[in-house]
Coordinates of N, CA and C in Angstrom, one line a residue:
E63 N 0.8 -1.2 0.0 CA 0.0 0.0 0.0 C 0.9 1.2 0.0
V64 N 0.6 2.2 -0.8 CA 1.4 3.4 -1.0 C 1.3 4.3 0.2
F65 N 0.1 4.6 0.7 CA -0.2 5.5 1.8 C -0.9 4.8 2.9
P66 N -0.3 4.0 3.7 CA -1.0 3.2 4.7 C -1.6 4.0 5.8
D67 N -1.1 5.2 6.0 CA -1.7 6.1 7.1 C -2.7 7.1 6.5
A68 N -3.0 7.0 5.3 CA -4.0 8.0 4.7 C -5.4 7.8 5.3
R69 N -6.0 8.9 5.5 CA -7.4 8.9 6.0 C -8.3 9.5 4.9
I70 N -9.5 8.9 4.7 CA -10.4 9.4 3.7 C -11.6 10.0 4.4
Y71 N -12.0 11.2 3.9 CA -13.1 11.9 4.4 C -13.9 12.3 3.2
G72 N -15.2 12.0 3.2 CA -16.0 12.3 2.0 C -17.4 12.7 2.3
I73 N -18.0 13.4 1.4 CA -19.4 13.7 1.5 C -20.1 13.3 0.2
E74 N -21.3 12.8 0.3 CA -22.1 12.4 -0.9 C -23.6 12.6 -0.5
P75 N -24.3 13.4 -1.4 CA -25.6 13.7 -1.1 C -26.6 12.5 -1.2
A76 N -26.3 11.5 -2.0 CA -27.2 10.4 -2.1 C -27.0 9.4 -1.0
S77 N -28.0 9.1 -0.2 CA -27.8 8.2 1.0 C -27.3 6.8 0.7
E78 N -27.8 6.2 -0.4 CA -27.3 4.9 -0.7 C -25.8 4.9 -1.2
R79 N -25.5 5.9 -2.0 CA -24.1 6.0 -2.4 C -23.2 6.3 -1.2
A80 N -23.6 7.1 -0.3 CA -22.8 7.4 0.9 C -22.6 6.1 1.8
R81 N -23.7 5.3 1.9 CA -23.6 4.1 2.6 C -22.6 3.1 2.0
L82 N -22.7 3.0 0.7 CA -21.7 2.1 0.0 C -20.3 2.6 0.1
A83 N -20.1 3.9 -0.1 CA -18.8 4.5 0.1 C -18.2 4.3 1.5
S84 N -19.1 4.3 2.5 CA -18.6 4.1 3.8 C -18.1 2.7 4.0
I85 N -18.8 1.7 3.4 CA -18.4 0.3 3.4 C -17.0 0.2 2.8
V86 N -16.8 0.8 1.6 CA -15.5 0.8 0.9 C -14.4 1.4 1.7
V87 N -14.7 2.5 2.3 CA -13.7 3.3 3.1 C -13.3 2.5 4.4
G88 N -14.3 1.9 5.0 CA -14.1 1.1 6.2 C -13.6 2.0 7.3
E89 N -12.6 1.5 8.0 CA -12.1 2.2 9.2 C -11.0 3.2 8.8
R90 N -10.8 3.4 7.5 CA -9.8 4.3 7.1 C -10.3 5.8 7.0
G91 N -11.6 5.9 7.3 CA -12.2 7.3 7.2 C -13.7 7.3 7.3
T92 N -14.3 8.3 6.9 CA -15.8 8.5 7.0 C -16.4 9.1 5.7
V93 N -17.6 8.8 5.4 CA -18.3 9.4 4.3 C -19.7 9.9 4.9
H94 N -19.9 11.2 4.8 CA -21.2 11.7 5.4 C -22.2 11.9 4.2
C95 N -23.4 11.7 4.6 CA -24.5 11.9 3.6 C -24.9 13.4 3.8
T96 N -24.4 14.2 3.0 CA -24.7 15.7 2.9 C -24.3 16.2 1.6
G97 N -24.5 17.5 1.3 CA -24.1 18.0 0.1 C -23.5 19.4 0.3
A98 N -22.7 19.8 -0.7 CA -22.0 21.1 -0.7 C -23.1 22.2 -0.8
P99 N -23.0 23.3 -0.1 CA -21.8 23.8 0.6 C -21.8 23.3 2.1
N100 N -22.7 22.4 2.5 CA -22.8 22.0 3.9 C -21.7 20.9 4.2
I101 N -20.5 21.4 4.3 CA -19.4 20.5 4.5 C -19.1 20.4 6.0
P102 N -19.3 19.2 6.6 CA -19.0 19.1 8.0 C -17.5 19.4 8.3
A103 N -17.2 19.7 9.5 CA -15.8 19.9 9.9 C -14.9 18.7 9.6
V104 N -13.7 18.9 9.3 CA -12.7 17.8 9.2 C -12.7 17.0 10.5
P105 N -12.7 15.7 10.6 CA -12.7 15.0 11.8 C -11.5 15.2 12.7
E106 N -10.4 15.5 12.1 CA -9.1 15.8 12.8 C -8.7 17.2 12.5
P107 N -9.2 18.2 13.2 CA -8.9 19.6 12.8 C -7.4 20.0 13.0
D108 N -6.7 19.2 13.8 CA -5.2 19.5 13.9 C -4.4 19.0 12.7
A109 N -5.1 18.2 11.8 CA -4.4 17.6 10.7 C -5.2 17.9 9.4
P110 N -5.0 19.1 8.9 CA -5.7 19.5 7.7 C -5.5 18.6 6.5
A111 N -6.4 18.6 5.6 CA -6.3 17.7 4.4 C -5.2 18.1 3.5
D112 N -4.6 17.1 2.9 CA -3.6 17.4 1.8 C -4.2 17.5 0.5
L113 N -5.4 16.9 0.3 CA -6.0 16.8 -1.0 C -7.5 16.8 -0.9
A114 N -8.2 17.5 -1.7 CA -9.7 17.4 -1.8 C -10.0 17.2 -3.3
V115 N -11.0 16.4 -3.5 CA -11.5 16.1 -4.9 C -12.9 16.3 -5.0
M116 N -13.3 17.1 -6.1 CA -14.7 17.3 -6.4 C -14.9 16.8 -7.8
I117 N -15.9 15.9 -7.9 CA -16.1 15.2 -9.2 C -17.5 15.4 -9.7
D118 N -17.7 16.1 -10.8 CA -19.0 16.3 -11.5 C -20.1 16.8 -10.5
M119 N -19.8 17.8 -9.8 CA -20.8 18.4 -8.9 C -20.9 19.9 -8.8
I120 N -19.9 20.6 -9.3 CA -19.9 22.0 -9.1 C -21.0 22.7 -10.0
H121 N -21.4 22.0 -11.0 CA -22.5 22.6 -11.9 C -23.8 22.5 -11.2
L122 N -23.9 21.7 -10.1 CA -25.2 21.6 -9.4 C -25.4 22.7 -8.4
L123 N -24.3 23.5 -8.2 CA -24.4 24.6 -7.2 C -24.5 26.0 -7.9
G124 N -25.3 26.8 -7.3 CA -25.4 28.2 -7.7 C -24.1 28.9 -7.4
T125 N -24.0 30.1 -7.9 CA -22.7 30.9 -7.7 C -22.3 31.0 -6.3
E126 N -23.2 31.5 -5.4 CA -22.9 31.7 -4.0 C -22.5 30.4 -3.3
D127 N -23.2 29.3 -3.6 CA -22.9 28.1 -3.0 C -21.6 27.5 -3.5
A128 N -21.3 27.8 -4.8 CA -20.0 27.3 -5.3 C -18.8 28.1 -4.6
I129 N -19.0 29.4 -4.5 CA -17.9 30.2 -3.8 C -17.7 29.7 -2.4
L130 N -18.9 29.5 -1.7 CA -18.8 29.1 -0.3 C -18.2 27.7 -0.2
T131 N -18.5 26.8 -1.1 CA -17.9 25.5 -1.1 C -16.4 25.5 -1.3
F132 N -15.9 26.3 -2.3 CA -14.5 26.5 -2.6 C -13.8 27.1 -1.3
K133 N -14.4 28.1 -0.7 CA -13.8 28.7 0.5 C -13.7 27.7 1.6
R134 N -14.7 26.9 1.9 CA -14.7 26.0 2.9 C -13.6 24.9 2.7
I135 N -13.5 24.4 1.5 CA -12.5 23.4 1.2 C -11.1 24.1 1.3
H136 N -11.0 25.3 0.9 CA -9.7 26.0 1.0 C -9.3 26.1 2.5
G137 N -10.3 26.3 3.4 CA -10.0 26.4 4.8 C -9.6 25.1 5.4
M138 N -10.0 24.0 4.8 CA -9.7 22.7 5.4 C -8.4 22.1 4.9
L139 N -7.8 22.7 3.9 CA -6.6 22.2 3.3 C -5.3 22.7 4.0
C140 N -4.3 21.9 4.0 CA -3.0 22.3 4.6 C -2.4 23.5 3.7
S141 N -1.4 24.0 4.1 CA -0.9 25.3 3.5 C -0.5 25.1 2.0
N142 N -0.1 23.9 1.6 CA 0.1 23.7 0.2 C -0.8 22.6 -0.4
G143 N -2.0 22.5 0.2 CA -3.0 21.5 -0.2 C -3.5 21.7 -1.6
L144 N -4.0 20.6 -2.2 CA -4.4 20.6 -3.6 C -5.9 20.3 -3.6
L145 N -6.6 20.9 -4.6 CA -8.0 20.6 -4.9 C -8.0 20.1 -6.4
I146 N -8.5 19.0 -6.6 CA -8.7 18.5 -8.0 C -10.2 18.5 -8.3
L147 N -10.6 19.1 -9.4 CA -12.0 19.2 -9.7 C -12.2 18.7 -11.1
R148 N -13.2 17.9 -11.3 CA -13.6 17.5 -12.7 C -15.0 18.1 -12.9
T149 N -15.1 18.8 -14.1 CA -16.4 19.4 -14.4 C -16.5 19.6 -15.9
Q150 N -17.7 19.9 -16.4 CA -17.9 20.3 -17.8 C -17.8 21.8 -17.9
I151 N -17.1 22.2 -19.0 CA -17.0 23.7 -19.2 C -18.0 24.0 -20.3
L152 N -18.7 25.1 -20.1 CA -19.7 25.5 -21.1 C -19.0 25.9 -22.3
P153 N -19.3 25.4 -23.5 CA -18.7 25.7 -24.7 C -18.9 27.2 -25.1
T154 N -18.1 27.8 -25.9 CA -18.1 29.2 -26.2 C -19.5 29.6 -26.9
N155 N -20.2 28.6 -27.5 CA -21.5 28.9 -28.1 C -22.6 28.9 -27.1
G156 N -22.3 28.5 -25.8 CA -23.2 28.5 -24.7 C -24.0 27.2 -24.5
Q157 N -23.9 26.2 -25.3 CA -24.7 25.0 -25.1 C -23.9 23.8 -25.7
S158 N -24.0 22.7 -25.0 CA -23.5 21.4 -25.6 C -24.7 20.5 -25.5
E159 N -24.6 19.4 -26.3 CA -25.7 18.5 -26.3 C -25.8 17.9 -24.9
I160 N -24.7 17.6 -24.2 CA -24.7 17.0 -22.9 C -25.3 17.9 -21.9
S161 N -24.9 19.2 -21.9 CA -25.4 20.1 -20.9 C -26.9 20.3 -21.1
L162 N -27.4 20.3 -22.3 CA -28.8 20.5 -22.6 C -29.6 19.3 -22.0
I163 N -29.1 18.1 -22.3 CA -29.8 16.9 -21.7 C -29.8 16.9 -20.2
Q164 N -28.6 17.3 -19.6 CA -28.6 17.4 -18.1 C -29.5 18.4 -17.6
K165 N -29.6 19.5 -18.3 CA -30.6 20.6 -17.8 C -32.0 20.1 -17.8
I166 N -32.4 19.4 -18.9 CA -33.7 18.8 -19.0 C -33.9 17.8 -17.8
G167 N -33.0 16.9 -17.6 CA -33.1 16.0 -16.5 C -33.2 16.6 -15.2
Q168 N -32.4 17.6 -14.9 CA -32.4 18.3 -13.6 C -33.7 19.0 -13.4
R169 N -34.3 19.6 -14.4 CA -35.5 20.3 -14.3 C -36.7 19.3 -14.0
I170 N -36.6 18.2 -14.6 CA -37.6 17.1 -14.3 C -37.5 16.7 -12.9
A171 N -36.2 16.6 -12.4 CA -36.0 16.2 -11.0 C -36.2 17.3 -10.0
G172 N -36.4 18.5 -10.5 CA -36.7 19.7 -9.6 C -35.4 20.4 -9.3
G173 N -34.3 20.2 -9.9 CA -33.1 20.9 -9.6 C -32.7 21.9 -10.7
R174 N -31.5 22.4 -10.6 CA -31.0 23.3 -11.6 C -29.5 23.0 -11.9
V175 N -29.2 23.2 -13.2 CA -27.8 23.0 -13.6 C -27.2 24.4 -13.9
N176 N -26.0 24.6 -13.4 CA -25.3 25.9 -13.6 C -23.9 25.6 -14.3
H177 N -24.0 25.3 -15.6 CA -22.7 25.2 -16.3 C -22.1 26.5 -16.5
R178 N -20.8 26.6 -16.4 CA -20.1 27.9 -16.4 C -19.0 27.8 -17.5
S179 N -18.7 29.0 -18.0 CA -17.5 29.1 -18.9 C -16.3 28.9 -18.1
A180 N -15.1 28.6 -18.8 CA -13.9 28.4 -18.1 C -13.5 29.7 -17.3
D181 N -13.7 30.8 -17.9 CA -13.4 32.1 -17.2 C -14.2 32.3 -16.0
D182 N -15.5 32.0 -16.0 CA -16.3 32.2 -14.9 C -15.9 31.2 -13.7
L183 N -15.6 30.0 -14.1 CA -15.2 29.0 -13.1 C -13.9 29.4 -12.5
E184 N -13.0 29.8 -13.3 CA -11.6 30.2 -12.8 C -11.8 31.4 -11.9
R185 N -12.7 32.3 -12.2 CA -12.9 33.5 -11.3 C -13.4 33.1 -9.9
L186 N -14.3 32.1 -9.9 CA -14.8 31.6 -8.6 C -13.7 31.0 -7.8
M187 N -12.9 30.2 -8.4 CA -11.8 29.5 -7.7 C -10.8 30.5 -7.2
V188 N -10.4 31.4 -7.9 CA -9.4 32.5 -7.5 C -10.0 33.3 -6.4
Q189 N -11.3 33.6 -6.5 CA -12.0 34.4 -5.5 C -11.9 33.7 -4.1
A190 N -12.0 32.4 -4.1 CA -11.9 31.6 -2.9 C -10.5 31.4 -2.4
G191 N -9.5 31.9 -3.1 CA -8.1 31.8 -2.7 C -7.2 30.8 -3.3
F192 N -7.7 30.1 -4.3 CA -7.0 29.0 -5.0 C -6.1 29.6 -6.1
R193 N -5.0 28.9 -6.4 CA -4.2 29.2 -7.6 C -4.4 28.0 -8.5
I194 N -4.7 28.3 -9.8 CA -4.9 27.2 -10.8 C -3.5 26.9 -11.3
T195 N -3.2 25.6 -11.1 CA -1.8 25.1 -11.6 C -1.9 24.4 -12.9
D196 N -3.1 23.9 -13.3 CA -3.2 23.2 -14.5 C -4.7 22.9 -14.9
I197 N -5.0 22.9 -16.1 CA -6.3 22.5 -16.6 C -6.1 21.5 -17.8
K198 N -6.7 20.3 -17.7 CA -6.5 19.3 -18.7 C -7.9 18.8 -19.2
P199 N -8.0 18.5 -20.5 CA -9.2 17.9 -20.9 C -9.4 16.5 -20.3
C200 N -10.7 16.1 -20.2 CA -11.0 14.8 -19.5 C -11.4 13.8 -20.6
G201 N -10.6 12.8 -20.8 CA -11.0 11.8 -21.8 C -11.2 12.3 -23.2
S202 N -12.0 11.6 -23.9 CA -12.2 12.0 -25.3 C -13.4 13.0 -25.5
G203 N -14.1 13.3 -24.4 CA -15.2 14.2 -24.5 C -14.7 15.6 -24.8
R204 N -15.5 16.4 -25.4 CA -15.1 17.8 -25.7 C -15.3 18.8 -24.6
W205 N -16.2 18.4 -23.6 CA -16.5 19.4 -22.6 C -15.9 19.2 -21.2
G206 N -15.6 18.0 -20.9 CA -15.1 17.6 -19.6 C -13.6 18.1 -19.4
H207 N -13.3 18.6 -18.2 CA -12.0 19.1 -17.9 C -11.7 18.8 -16.4
W208 N -10.4 18.6 -16.2 CA -9.8 18.5 -14.9 C -9.1 19.8 -14.5
F209 N -9.4 20.3 -13.3 CA -8.8 21.5 -12.8 C -7.9 21.1 -11.7
F210 N -6.7 21.6 -11.6 CA -5.7 21.3 -10.5 C -5.4 22.7 -9.9
L211 N -5.8 22.7 -8.6 CA -5.7 24.0 -7.8 C -4.8 23.8 -6.6
Q212 N -4.2 24.8 -6.3 CA -3.4 24.8 -5.0 C -3.7 25.9 -4.1
K213 N -3.7 25.7 -2.8 CA -4.0 26.7 -1.8 C -2.9 27.7 -1.8

């Protein structure tokens, strides 16, 4: 094992997924059933996190909740901590086939999708105190991107 002392701390808004993730994590950490920006305190406040990962969820948050989430994560990271984020970037023409389908699905489910341009997303990250170290495309898709941020 590469990091035998690593602790895992996660949040997941879907109760069944949180339950299954807790089983996988076992005694190495915890997974709470909640959603951003309602991020519970780190279980070991004297040991800030080295890394945070946000996957396919920032588009589900409005602007204020996105900023608050970034700020809370920033506050839980160690001085050189990293945030890795995967999301879709709104194409320059304002729509992608995927984002349109997601918006329809979210509206049916009663939610809202907030796809942002790369500039808008970068502005939110910087406003929360992060420095963007890299942006890479995600797989073969045209809209998915990985953002690598440092505190």
